[in-house]
Coordinates of C-alpha atoms in Angstrom, one line a residue:
X90 CA 0.0 0.0 0.0
X91 CA 2.8 2.4 0.9
X92 CA 4.3 2.0 -2.6
X93 CA 0.9 3.0 -4.1
X94 CA 0.7 6.0 -1.9
X95 CA 4.3 7.0 -2.8
X96 CA 3.4 6.9 -6.5
X97 CA 0.3 8.9 -6.0
X98 CA 2.0 11.4 -3.8
X99 CA 4.4 12.1 -6.6
X100 CA 1.4 13.1 -8.7
X101 CA -0.2 15.5 -6.2
X102 CA 0.9 18.3 -4.0
X103 CA 0.4 16.5 -0.7
X104 CA 2.3 17.8 2.3
X105 CA 5.1 16.0 4.2
X106 CA 2.8 15.9 7.3
X107 CA 0.1 14.2 5.3
X108 CA 2.5 11.6 3.9
X109 CA 3.9 10.8 7.3
X110 CA 0.4 10.5 8.8
X111 CA -0.6 8.0 6.1
X112 CA 2.5 5.8 6.6
X113 CA 2.1 5.9 10.4
X114 CA -1.5 4.9 10.1
X115 CA -0.7 1.9 7.9
X116 CA 2.1 0.7 10.1
X117 CA 0.1 1.0 13.4
X118 CA -3.0 -1.1 12.9
X119 CA -4.2 -4.6 12.0
X120 CA -7.3 -3.0 10.3
X121 CA -6.0 -0.9 7.4
X122 CA -9.4 0.2 6.3
X123 CA -10.3 1.6 9.7
X124 CA -7.0 3.4 10.1
X125 CA -7.2 5.2 6.8
X126 CA -10.8 6.1 7.5
X127 CA -9.8 7.5 10.9
X128 CA -6.9 9.5 9.4
X129 CA -9.4 12.2 8.4
X130 CA -9.5 14.5 5.5
X131 CA -5.8 15.2 5.7
X132 CA -4.9 11.6 4.6
X133 CA -3.7 11.0 1.1
X134 CA -6.4 10.0 -1.4
X135 CA -4.7 9.8 -4.7
X136 CA -6.4 8.9 -8.0
X137 CA -5.3 5.7 -9.8
X138 CA -1.9 5.9 -11.1
X139 CA -3.2 6.1 -14.7
X140 CA -5.6 8.9 -14.0
X141 CA -4.8 12.5 -13.5
X142 CA -5.5 13.9 -10.1
X143 CA -8.9 15.4 -9.7
X144 CA -10.7 13.1 -12.2
X145 CA -12.8 10.1 -11.4
X146 CA -13.9 9.0 -14.9
X147 CA -16.9 7.4 -13.4
X148 CA -15.0 4.8 -11.4
X149 CA -17.0 3.0 -8.7
X150 CA -14.5 4.0 -6.1
X151 CA -13.7 7.5 -7.3
X152 CA -10.2 6.1 -8.0
X153 CA -9.7 6.3 -4.3
X154 CA -6.7 4.4 -2.9
X155 CA -7.4 0.9 -1.7
X156 CA -6.6 0.0 1.8
X157 CA -5.2 -3.4 2.2
X158 CA -1.5 -3.6 1.6
X159 CA -0.4 -6.2 -0.9
X160 CA 1.2 -9.0 1.1
X161 CA 4.8 -10.0 0.4
X162 CA 5.0 -11.7 -3.0
X163 CA 6.5 -15.0 -3.8
X164 CA 9.5 -14.8 -6.1
X165 CA 9.9 -18.3 -7.6
X166 CA 13.4 -19.6 -8.1
X167 CA 12.7 -20.4 -11.7
X168 CA 14.0 -17.5 -13.8
X169 CA 11.2 -15.8 -15.7
X170 CA 8.4 -17.1 -13.5
X171 CA 5.6 -14.8 -12.4
X172 CA 6.0 -13.1 -9.1
X173 CA 2.5 -11.7 -9.1
X174 CA 0.8 -14.2 -6.9
X175 CA 0.3 -13.6 -3.2
X176 CA 2.1 -15.9 -0.7
X177 CA 0.0 -19.0 -0.3
X178 CA -1.0 -20.1 3.2
X179 CA -4.0 -21.3 5.2
X180 CA -4.4 -17.9 6.9
X181 CA -4.4 -15.8 3.7
X182 CA -6.6 -18.3 1.9
X183 CA -9.3 -18.0 4.5
X184 CA -12.3 -15.8 3.9
X185 CA -14.7 -14.8 6.7
X186 CA -18.0 -16.8 6.6
X187 CA -20.4 -13.9 6.0
X188 CA -18.2 -12.2 3.5
X189 CA -17.7 -15.5 1.5
X190 CA -21.5 -16.1 1.6
X191 CA -22.1 -12.7 0.2
X192 CA -19.7 -13.2 -2.7
X193 CA -21.2 -16.5 -3.6
X194 CA -24.8 -15.2 -3.3
X195 CA -23.9 -12.3 -5.6
X196 CA -22.5 -14.8 -8.1
X197 CA -25.7 -16.8 -8.1
X198 CA -27.9 -13.8 -8.4
X199 CA -26.1 -12.4 -11.3
X200 CA -26.0 -15.8 -13.0
X201 CA -29.8 -15.7 -12.9
X202 CA -30.3 -12.1 -14.2
X203 CA -27.2 -11.9 -16.5
X204 CA -25.9 -15.4 -17.2
X205 CA -23.8 -14.3 -20.1
X206 CA -21.6 -12.1 -17.8
X207 CA -20.2 -15.3 -16.1
X208 CA -19.3 -13.4 -12.9
X209 CA -16.9 -15.5 -10.7
X210 CA -17.2 -14.9 -7.0
X211 CA -13.4 -15.1 -6.7
X212 CA -13.3 -11.7 -8.6
X213 CA -15.5 -10.1 -5.9
X214 CA -13.3 -11.7 -3.3
X215 CA -10.2 -10.2 -4.9
X216 CA -11.7 -6.7 -5.0
X217 CA -13.0 -7.1 -1.5
X218 CA -9.5 -8.1 -0.3
X219 CA -7.8 -5.2 -2.0
X220 CA -10.5 -2.6 -1.0
X221 CA -11.1 -3.5 2.6
X222 CA -9.3 -6.7 3.7
X223 CA -12.6 -8.6 3.4
X224 CA -14.5 -6.1 5.5
X225 CA -11.6 -5.8 8.0
X226 CA -11.2 -9.5 8.3
X227 CA -15.0 -10.1 8.5
X228 CA -15.9 -7.6 11.2
X229 CA -19.6 -7.6 10.4
X230 CA -22.7 -8.1 12.4
X231 CA -25.3 -10.9 12.0
X232 CA -26.8 -9.1 9.0
X233 CA -23.5 -8.6 7.2
X234 CA -23.1 -4.9 8.0
X235 CA -19.5 -3.7 8.8
X236 CA -19.2 -2.3 12.3
X237 CA -17.9 0.3 12.6
X238 CA -18.6 1.5 9.1
X239 CA -15.7 1.5 6.6
X240 CA -14.9 5.0 5.3
X241 CA -12.1 6.4 3.1
X242 CA -10.6 9.8 3.5
X243 CA -12.4 12.9 2.2
X244 CA -12.1 13.2 -1.6
X245 CA -11.1 16.9 -1.3
X246 CA -8.7 17.1 -4.3
X247 CA -5.6 17.4 -2.2
X248 CA -3.4 15.0 -4.2
X249 CA -6.4 12.9 -5.3
X250 CA -9.8 13.2 -6.8
X251 CA -12.0 16.1 -5.9
X252 CA -15.6 15.0 -5.4
X253 CA -17.9 17.3 -3.6
X254 CA -20.6 15.9 -1.4
X255 CA -23.4 14.1 -3.3
X256 CA -25.3 12.4 -0.5
X257 CA -25.6 15.0 2.2
X258 CA -23.4 12.8 4.3
X259 CA -26.0 10.0 4.4
X260 CA -23.6 7.3 3.6
X261 CA -20.2 8.7 4.5
X262 CA -21.0 11.2 7.3
X263 CA -19.3 14.0 5.3
X264 CA -21.5 16.8 4.0
X265 CA -18.6 18.6 2.3
X266 CA -16.8 15.9 0.3
X267 CA -17.6 12.4 -0.7
X268 CA -15.7 9.4 0.7
X269 CA -15.5 5.8 -0.5
X270 CA -17.9 3.7 1.7
X271 CA -18.1 0.1 2.8
X272 CA -16.4 -3.2 2.1
X273 CA -16.4 -2.6 -1.6
X274 CA -15.6 1.1 -1.3
X275 CA -18.3 2.7 -3.4
X276 CA -18.5 6.5 -3.6
X277 CA -22.0 7.7 -2.8
X278 CA -22.8 9.0 -6.3
X279 CA -22.0 5.6 -7.7
X280 CA -23.9 3.8 -5.0
X281 CA -27.0 6.0 -5.8
X282 CA -27.1 4.3 -9.2
X283 CA -25.9 0.8 -8.5
X284 CA -26.9 0.2 -4.8
X285 CA -28.6 -3.1 -4.1
X286 CA -30.7 -4.7 -1.3
X287 CA -29.3 -8.2 -1.4
X288 CA -30.1 -9.2 2.2
X289 CA -33.8 -8.3 2.0
X290 CA -33.9 -5.8 4.8
X291 CA -35.4 -3.1 2.7
X292 CA -32.3 -0.9 2.7
X293 CA -29.5 -0.4 0.1
X294 CA -26.5 -0.1 2.5
X295 CA -23.0 0.2 1.0
X296 CA -21.6 -0.9 4.4
X297 CA -23.5 -4.2 4.2
X298 CA -21.4 -6.9 2.5
X299 CA -24.3 -8.6 0.9
X300 CA -25.6 -5.4 -0.7
X301 CA -22.1 -4.2 -1.6
X302 CA -21.1 -7.5 -3.2
X303 CA -24.1 -7.7 -5.4
X304 CA -23.7 -4.0 -6.4
X305 CA -20.1 -4.7 -7.3
X306 CA -21.0 -7.7 -9.3
X307 CA -23.6 -5.9 -11.4
X308 CA -21.2 -3.0 -11.9
X309 CA -18.5 -5.3 -13.2
X310 CA -21.0 -6.9 -15.6
X311 CA -22.0 -3.5 -17.1
X312 CA -21.7 -2.8 -20.8
X313 CA -22.4 -6.4 -21.8
X314 CA -19.1 -7.7 -20.4
X315 CA -18.3 -11.4 -20.4
X316 CA -15.9 -11.8 -17.4
X317 CA -14.7 -15.2 -18.7
X318 CA -12.8 -13.1 -21.3
X319 CA -9.6 -11.7 -20.0
X320 CA -10.0 -8.4 -21.9
X321 CA -13.5 -7.8 -20.5
X322 CA -12.4 -8.7 -17.0
X323 CA -9.5 -6.2 -17.2
X324 CA -11.9 -3.5 -18.4
X325 CA -14.3 -4.3 -15.6
X326 CA -11.6 -4.0 -12.9
X327 CA -10.2 -0.8 -14.4
X328 CA -13.7 0.7 -14.4
X329 CA -13.8 0.0 -10.7
X330 CA -10.5 1.8 -10.1
X331 CA -8.5 3.2 -13.0
X332 CA -5.0 2.1 -12.1
X333 CA -2.9 -0.6 -13.8
X334 CA -1.3 -1.3 -10.4
X335 CA -4.7 -1.8 -8.9
X336 CA -5.5 -4.1 -11.8
X337 CA -2.4 -6.2 -11.2
X338 CA -3.1 -6.4 -7.5
X339 CA -6.7 -7.5 -8.0
X340 CA -5.6 -9.9 -10.7
X341 CA -3.0 -11.5 -8.3
X342 CA -5.7 -12.1 -5.6
X343 CA -8.1 -13.4 -8.2
X344 CA -5.6 -16.0 -9.3
X345 CA -4.8 -16.8 -5.7
X346 CA -8.5 -17.4 -4.7
X347 CA -9.0 -19.5 -7.9
X348 CA -6.4 -21.9 -6.6
X349 CA -8.4 -22.5 -3.5
X350 CA -9.8 -21.0 -0.4
X351 CA -11.8 -21.9 2.7
X352 CA -14.3 -20.4 5.1
X353 CA -13.1 -19.0 8.5
X354 CA -15.2 -17.4 11.3
X355 CA -16.2 -13.8 11.0
X356 CA -13.7 -11.4 12.6
X357 CA -10.7 -13.7 12.2
X358 CA -9.5 -12.7 8.8
X359 CA -5.8 -11.8 8.2
X360 CA -4.8 -8.2 8.0
X361 CA -1.4 -6.7 7.2
X362 CA 0.4 -5.4 10.3
X363 CA 3.1 -3.4 8.5
X364 CA 3.5 -2.3 4.9
X365 CA 5.5 -4.7 2.7
X366 CA 7.0 -1.8 0.8
X367 CA 9.2 1.1 1.9
X368 CA 7.6 4.3 3.2
X369 CA 7.3 7.1 0.6
X370 CA 9.8 9.9 0.3
X371 CA 8.0 13.2 0.8
X372 CA 8.4 15.9 -1.8
X373 CA 10.8 18.7 -0.8
X374 CA 9.2 21.9 0.3
X375 CA 5.8 20.3 0.5
X376 CA 5.4 21.5 4.1
X377 CA 7.0 24.1 6.3
X378 CA 9.9 23.0 8.4
X379 CA 10.3 19.7 6.5
X380 CA 13.5 17.9 7.1
X381 CA 12.8 14.9 5.0
X382 CA 15.3 13.6 2.6
X383 CA 14.5 15.1 -0.8
X384 CA 13.1 12.8 -3.4
X385 CA 14.5 12.8 -7.0
X386 CA 14.4 16.2 -8.5
X387 CA 11.4 17.0 -10.5
X388 CA 11.7 17.6 -14.2
X389 CA 12.3 21.1 -15.6
X390 CA 9.3 23.3 -15.3
X391 CA 6.7 23.4 -18.0
X392 CA 5.7 26.8 -19.4
X393 CA 3.9 28.6 -16.7
X394 CA 6.1 27.3 -13.9
X395 CA 4.4 23.9 -13.1
X396 CA 6.7 21.0 -12.8
X397 CA 6.1 17.8 -14.8
X398 CA 4.5 15.2 -12.6
X399 CA 6.9 12.4 -13.3
X400 CA 10.6 12.1 -12.3
X401 CA 13.4 12.1 -14.9
X402 CA 14.2 8.9 -16.6
X403 CA 17.5 7.4 -15.4
X404 CA 20.2 8.5 -17.7
X405 CA 17.7 10.2 -19.9
X406 CA 18.9 13.7 -19.3
X407 CA 15.4 15.0 -19.3
X408 CA 11.9 14.5 -18.0
X409 CA 9.0 12.7 -19.5
X410 CA 5.4 13.1 -18.5
X411 CA 3.3 9.9 -18.1
X412 CA 1.7 8.9 -21.4
X413 CA -2.0 9.4 -20.9
X414 CA -4.1 6.4 -21.7
X415 CA -7.5 6.7 -23.3
X416 CA -10.2 6.6 -20.7
X417 CA -12.1 3.4 -20.2
X418 CA -15.7 3.8 -21.3
X419 CA -17.9 4.8 -18.4
X420 CA -20.3 2.0 -17.4
X421 CA -23.9 2.7 -18.4
X422 CA -26.1 3.3 -15.4
X423 CA -27.9 0.1 -14.4
X424 CA -31.3 1.7 -15.1
X425 CA -30.2 1.8 -18.8
X426 CA -28.2 -1.4 -19.0
X427 CA -29.9 -4.5 -20.4
X428 CA -29.6 -7.2 -17.8
X429 CA -31.8 -10.2 -18.5
X430 CA -34.7 -11.5 -20.7
X431 CA -37.3 -13.6 -18.9
X432 CA -40.5 -15.4 -19.7
X433 CA -43.4 -13.0 -18.8
X434 CA -45.8 -15.8 -18.1
X435 CA -46.3 -17.4 -21.5
X436 CA -48.4 -20.5 -21.0
X437 CA -48.4 -23.7 -23.1
X438 CA -48.4 -23.0 -26.8
X439 CA -50.8 -25.5 -28.4
X440 CA -53.3 -25.2 -31.2
X441 CA -55.2 -27.3 -33.7
X442 CA -54.1 -27.1 -37.3
X443 CA -55.4 -24.1 -39.0
X444 CA -56.6 -22.5 -35.8
X445 CA -55.3 -19.4 -33.9
X446 CA -53.3 -20.0 -30.8
X447 CA -55.0 -18.8 -27.6
X448 CA -51.7 -18.0 -25.9
X449 CA -49.2 -15.4 -27.1
X450 CA -45.5 -15.3 -26.5
X451 CA -44.5 -12.6 -24.0
X452 CA -41.1 -11.7 -22.5
X453 CA -39.8 -9.4 -19.8
X454 CA -36.6 -7.3 -20.1
X455 CA -34.9 -6.3 -16.9
X456 CA -32.0 -3.8 -16.4
X457 CA -28.8 -4.5 -14.6
X458 CA -30.4 -4.2 -11.2
X459 CA -33.4 -6.3 -12.0
X460 CA -36.0 -3.6 -12.7
X461 CA -38.2 -3.7 -15.8
X462 CA -36.5 -2.0 -18.8
X463 CA -38.5 -0.2 -21.5
X464 CA -37.9 0.4 -25.2
X465 CA -35.8 -2.8 -25.7
X466 CA -36.3 -4.3 -29.2
X467 CA -37.2 -8.0 -29.0
X468 CA -37.2 -10.1 -32.2
X469 CA -39.5 -13.1 -32.3
X470 CA -38.9 -15.8 -34.9
X471 CA -41.0 -19.0 -35.8
X472 CA -38.9 -22.0 -36.7
X473 CA -40.3 -25.3 -37.9
X474 CA -42.2 -27.2 -40.6
X475 CA -45.8 -26.9 -39.4
X476 CA -46.6 -23.8 -41.5
X477 CA -47.3 -21.7 -38.4
X478 CA -46.9 -17.9 -38.8
X479 CA -47.5 -14.8 -36.8
X480 CA -50.7 -12.8 -37.7
X481 CA -50.1 -11.1 -41.0
X482 CA -48.2 -14.1 -42.4
X483 CA -44.8 -13.3 -41.0
X484 CA -42.2 -15.6 -39.6
X485 CA -40.2 -12.8 -37.8
X486 CA -41.5 -9.7 -36.0
X487 CA -39.8 -7.2 -33.8
X488 CA -41.6 -5.6 -30.8
X489 CA -40.2 -3.1 -28.3
X490 CA -40.8 -3.5 -24.6
X491 CA -43.3 -1.2 -22.9
X492 CA -43.0 0.8 -19.7
X493 CA -43.5 -2.5 -17.7
X494 CA -40.6 -4.1 -19.5
X495 CA -42.7 -6.6 -21.4
X496 CA -43.0 -7.3 -25.1
X497 CA -45.7 -9.5 -26.5
X498 CA -45.5 -11.1 -30.0
X499 CA -48.5 -11.0 -32.3
X500 CA -50.9 -14.0 -32.3
X501 CA -49.8 -17.2 -33.9
X502 CA -51.8 -18.9 -36.7
X503 CA -51.3 -22.6 -36.8
X504 CA -50.4 -24.2 -40.1
X505 CA -52.1 -27.3 -41.5
X506 CA -49.3 -29.7 -40.6
X507 CA -49.3 -31.3 -37.2
X508 CA -46.1 -31.3 -35.3
X509 CA -43.8 -29.2 -33.1
X510 CA -42.0 -25.9 -33.7
X511 CA -40.3 -23.2 -31.7
X512 CA -40.6 -19.5 -31.2
X513 CA -37.3 -17.7 -30.3
X514 CA -37.1 -14.3 -28.6
X515 CA -33.8 -12.4 -28.9
X516 CA -32.9 -9.1 -27.4
X517 CA -29.7 -7.1 -26.7
X518 CA -26.6 -6.4 -28.7
X519 CA -23.0 -7.6 -28.1
X520 CA -24.2 -10.6 -26.0
X521 CA -27.8 -11.1 -27.0
X522 CA -30.2 -12.8 -24.5
X523 CA -32.3 -15.6 -26.0
X524 CA -35.4 -17.4 -24.9
X525 CA -36.9 -20.4 -26.8
X526 CA -40.5 -21.6 -26.5
X527 CA -41.7 -25.0 -27.6
X528 CA -45.0 -25.1 -29.4
X529 CA -47.3 -27.8 -30.9
X530 CA -49.7 -28.0 -33.7
X531 CA -52.2 -30.8 -33.3
X532 CA -54.2 -32.4 -36.1
X533 CA -57.8 -31.2 -36.5
X534 CA -60.1 -33.2 -34.3
X535 CA -63.6 -34.5 -34.2
X536 CA -65.5 -35.9 -31.2
X537 CA -68.2 -37.6 -33.3
X538 CA -68.7 -39.1 -36.8
X539 CA -71.8 -40.6 -38.4
X540 CA -73.3 -41.6 -41.7
X541 CA -75.5 -39.0 -43.4
X542 CA -78.1 -41.7 -44.4
X543 CA -79.2 -45.1 -43.2
X544 CA -79.5 -46.9 -46.6
X545 CA -78.3 -50.6 -46.6
X546 CA -75.0 -51.2 -48.4
X547 CA -75.2 -54.3 -50.4
X548 CA -73.2 -55.7 -53.4
X549 CA -73.1 -58.9 -55.4
X550 CA -69.8 -61.0 -55.3
X551 CA -67.3 -59.5 -57.7
X552 CA -69.3 -56.3 -58.1
X553 CA -69.0 -52.8 -56.5
X554 CA -71.3 -51.2 -54.0
X555 CA -73.8 -49.1 -55.9
X556 CA -74.3 -46.6 -53.1
X557 CA -71.5 -44.4 -51.9
X558 CA -70.7 -44.1 -48.2
X559 CA -70.9 -40.5 -46.9
X560 CA -70.1 -39.5 -43.3
X561 CA -70.0 -36.2 -41.3
X562 CA -67.5 -35.4 -38.6
X563 CA -68.3 -32.8 -35.8
X564 CA -66.5 -31.3 -32.9
X565 CA -68.6 -29.9 -30.1
X566 CA -71.6 -30.2 -32.4
X567 CA -70.0 -28.0 -35.1
X568 CA -68.8 -29.3 -38.4
X569 CA -65.2 -30.4 -38.1
X570 CA -63.4 -29.4 -41.3
X571 CA -60.1 -30.8 -42.3
X572 CA -60.2 -33.8 -39.9
X573 CA -58.1 -36.8 -40.9
X574 CA -60.1 -40.0 -41.2
X575 CA -58.9 -43.6 -41.4
X576 CA -61.1 -46.2 -43.0
X577 CA -60.4 -49.9 -42.3
X578 CA -62.1 -53.2 -43.1
X579 CA -62.4 -55.1 -39.8
X580 CA -63.7 -58.4 -38.5
X581 CA -65.1 -57.1 -35.2
X582 CA -67.0 -53.9 -34.1
X583 CA -64.1 -52.7 -32.0
X584 CA -61.8 -52.8 -35.0
X585 CA -59.2 -54.9 -33.2
X586 CA -58.8 -57.4 -36.0
X587 CA -58.3 -56.3 -39.6
X588 CA -60.0 -58.2 -42.3
X589 CA -58.1 -59.6 -45.3
X590 CA -61.2 -60.8 -47.1
X591 CA -64.4 -59.2 -48.3
X592 CA -65.0 -55.6 -49.5
X593 CA -62.0 -53.5 -50.4
X594 CA -60.9 -50.1 -51.8
X595 CA -58.5 -49.7 -54.7
X596 CA -55.2 -47.8 -54.6
X597 CA -53.9 -45.6 -57.4
X598 CA -52.7 -48.7 -59.3
X599 CA -56.0 -50.4 -59.0
X600 CA -54.8 -52.9 -56.5
X601 CA -57.1 -54.0 -53.6
X602 CA -56.4 -52.2 -50.2
X603 CA -58.5 -52.5 -47.1
X604 CA -57.1 -49.5 -45.2
X605 CA -57.1 -45.8 -46.3
X606 CA -55.2 -43.2 -44.2
X607 CA -55.3 -40.2 -46.5
X608 CA -59.0 -39.2 -46.1
X609 CA -59.9 -35.7 -44.8
X610 CA -63.3 -34.1 -44.2
X611 CA -64.3 -31.1 -46.4
X612 CA -65.3 -27.6 -45.3
X613 CA -68.7 -28.9 -44.1
X614 CA -67.1 -31.7 -42.1
X615 CA -68.3 -34.3 -44.7
X616 CA -66.4 -37.1 -46.3
X617 CA -67.5 -39.2 -49.3
X618 CA -65.6 -42.5 -49.4
X619 CA -64.0 -43.8 -52.6
X620 CA -65.8 -46.7 -54.3
X621 CA -66.0 -50.0 -52.4
X622 CA -65.7 -53.3 -54.2
X623 CA -66.8 -56.8 -53.2
X624 CA -64.7 -59.9 -53.8
X625 CA -66.1 -63.4 -54.3
X626 CA -66.8 -64.1 -50.6
X627 CA -70.4 -63.6 -49.6
X628 CA -71.2 -62.5 -46.1
X629 CA -71.5 -59.6 -43.7
X630 CA -68.5 -57.3 -43.2
X631 CA -67.6 -54.2 -41.2
X632 CA -66.0 -50.9 -42.2
X633 CA -64.6 -48.8 -39.3
X634 CA -64.0 -45.1 -39.7
X635 CA -61.9 -43.3 -37.0
X636 CA -61.0 -39.6 -36.7
X637 CA -58.2 -37.6 -35.0
X638 CA -59.8 -37.0 -31.6
X639 CA -61.0 -40.6 -31.2
X640 CA -64.4 -40.5 -32.8
X641 CA -65.4 -43.6 -34.7
X642 CA -68.3 -45.3 -36.5
X643 CA -68.8 -48.9 -37.8
X644 CA -70.7 -49.4 -41.0
X645 CA -72.1 -52.8 -42.1
X646 CA -71.4 -54.0 -45.7
X647 CA -73.2 -57.0 -47.1
X648 CA -72.0 -59.2 -50.0
X649 CA -74.6 -61.6 -51.4
X650 CA -75.8 -63.0 -54.7
X651 CA -79.0 -61.6 -56.1
X652 CA -82.1 -63.9 -55.8
X653 CA -83.3 -65.7 -59.1
X654 CA -86.8 -64.6 -60.3
X655 CA -89.6 -67.2 -59.7
X656 CA -91.8 -68.4 -62.8
X657 CA -95.2 -66.7 -63.1
X658 CA -98.4 -68.8 -62.2
X659 CA -100.9 -69.4 -65.1
X660 CA -104.4 -67.7 -64.9
X661 CA -107.5 -69.9 -64.4
X662 CA -108.4 -71.8 -67.6
X663 CA -105.0 -71.2 -69.0
X664 CA -102.2 -73.7 -69.2
X665 CA -98.6 -73.3 -69.4
X666 CA -98.4 -75.7 -72.3
X667 CA -96.9 -74.1 -75.4
X668 CA -99.4 -73.1 -78.0
X669 CA -99.4 -75.4 -81.2
X670 CA -97.6 -74.1 -84.1
X671 CA -99.8 -73.6 -87.1
X672 CA -98.8 -75.9 -89.9
X673 CA -99.1 -74.2 -93.2
X674 CA -101.7 -75.8 -95.6
X675 CA -100.4 -78.2 -98.2
X676 CA -100.0 -76.9 -101.5
X677 CA -102.7 -78.1 -103.8
X678 CA -101.5 -80.0 -106.8

């Protein structure tokens, strides 16, 4: 920590007395967050090393200095190995129970509302370690609230950012300047936008580890970041505190916690007792009566008499100002940041072929803090082979969410082909959120089917039935149009045993078939069967018709030879003997 303060002091015009007070505070306490908070407005509060003094660039912490000193680093014997990891050990790997629970709860919550962010709780632990030593080693009450509250020095612009009071002292007790507050060190103006109530007590308290951890998680996920990507993770950490040294420190703890950690009782967390780096060298002339050893001479004055902020390069013979880096994009406030896409209560999507679906697909867009988000374009797309379309004959439509965050697709019109299809809702750019709904088109149904007349159906062996068979299907007493009907010659009324003798239909090639499956009722629900033929077997046969929906009817078919006509009886006085044939008279000679 002292090393960080030294670098920041070189950028500001902080006095020798201020520097000495900061070092003394760091060296004197096991609770670094508390000691810096108690140091008062005279303590150094430098901006991040990559940010000019007096600017916050929207960082969550106001680029305030972090409080826990980086523990001694391990320098592996192997040349070229990384020395960025903290020293391993059971004490350092322990995280207080309430603090660890808060990090893991935040990870689960964000995974529900913004799964594509892929927030790891170890990143929250790394920031919490660097910002407040895991809430001063887990010194929190039963609700997870730090006691006493964790405050940074006043951001009064004396060597660090100048942020005038934005909360009337509500969070930080300072009605003149803002201070970073709580285990995750939010400045009040940022907390006003990103604050959360994660422990359900009805308050958004930056000093509560549950509230602060969830707020930090949502802040890190802003701007559609995917924290599984190294570049996005670096941007997220830099948005929290714009310092490359801060990033390296957080990264080192992140890697450390990923290697393994364990839960320890609240209030028993490890805190640094002395800085692991030398005390800063005060700038000459920064305070009256200073007898401190001068630090390296500043660079020659710029026009106007102000010295360059950086020291001369060794052997360079001149001074160089730090190369400014382009500012990291300021996170969009959570009220404007797209967080998640959820089902807004869409029920089962089922309809009969050719009919309109009763249910409509509806989604709910939420912002980064879980509130409904308006004006989000949602694209709905129908995919599948049933022929189903949205009203107006479209496969794809785009609808914007309303004030309540919901968007509802137009009604669906089922196609004529039974089967399953999907409706996909997509919203968001960069990392779009997607919801997929399964839907089903069922075949048209009938709950009853009957002949339209009662005429007996009879045919002679080898002949066709002279009278056509006509039936009508109904559903709830209304004509059932487009209903599929199966016709089968059977041996029993229940249709369990198919018949291979007796009447039959003909297929397209004129061959006998005794089952037809391609029959459909017309617009009036009626169906006229194809011609039926009799084979040479006399007897009584059955034809069974069944519909989608389970309706059925059994029709009797009779095959019998026609009766021979009986001879006519003679009238009284008449005989059936043939009349004599008149012999022509002989020709006279």
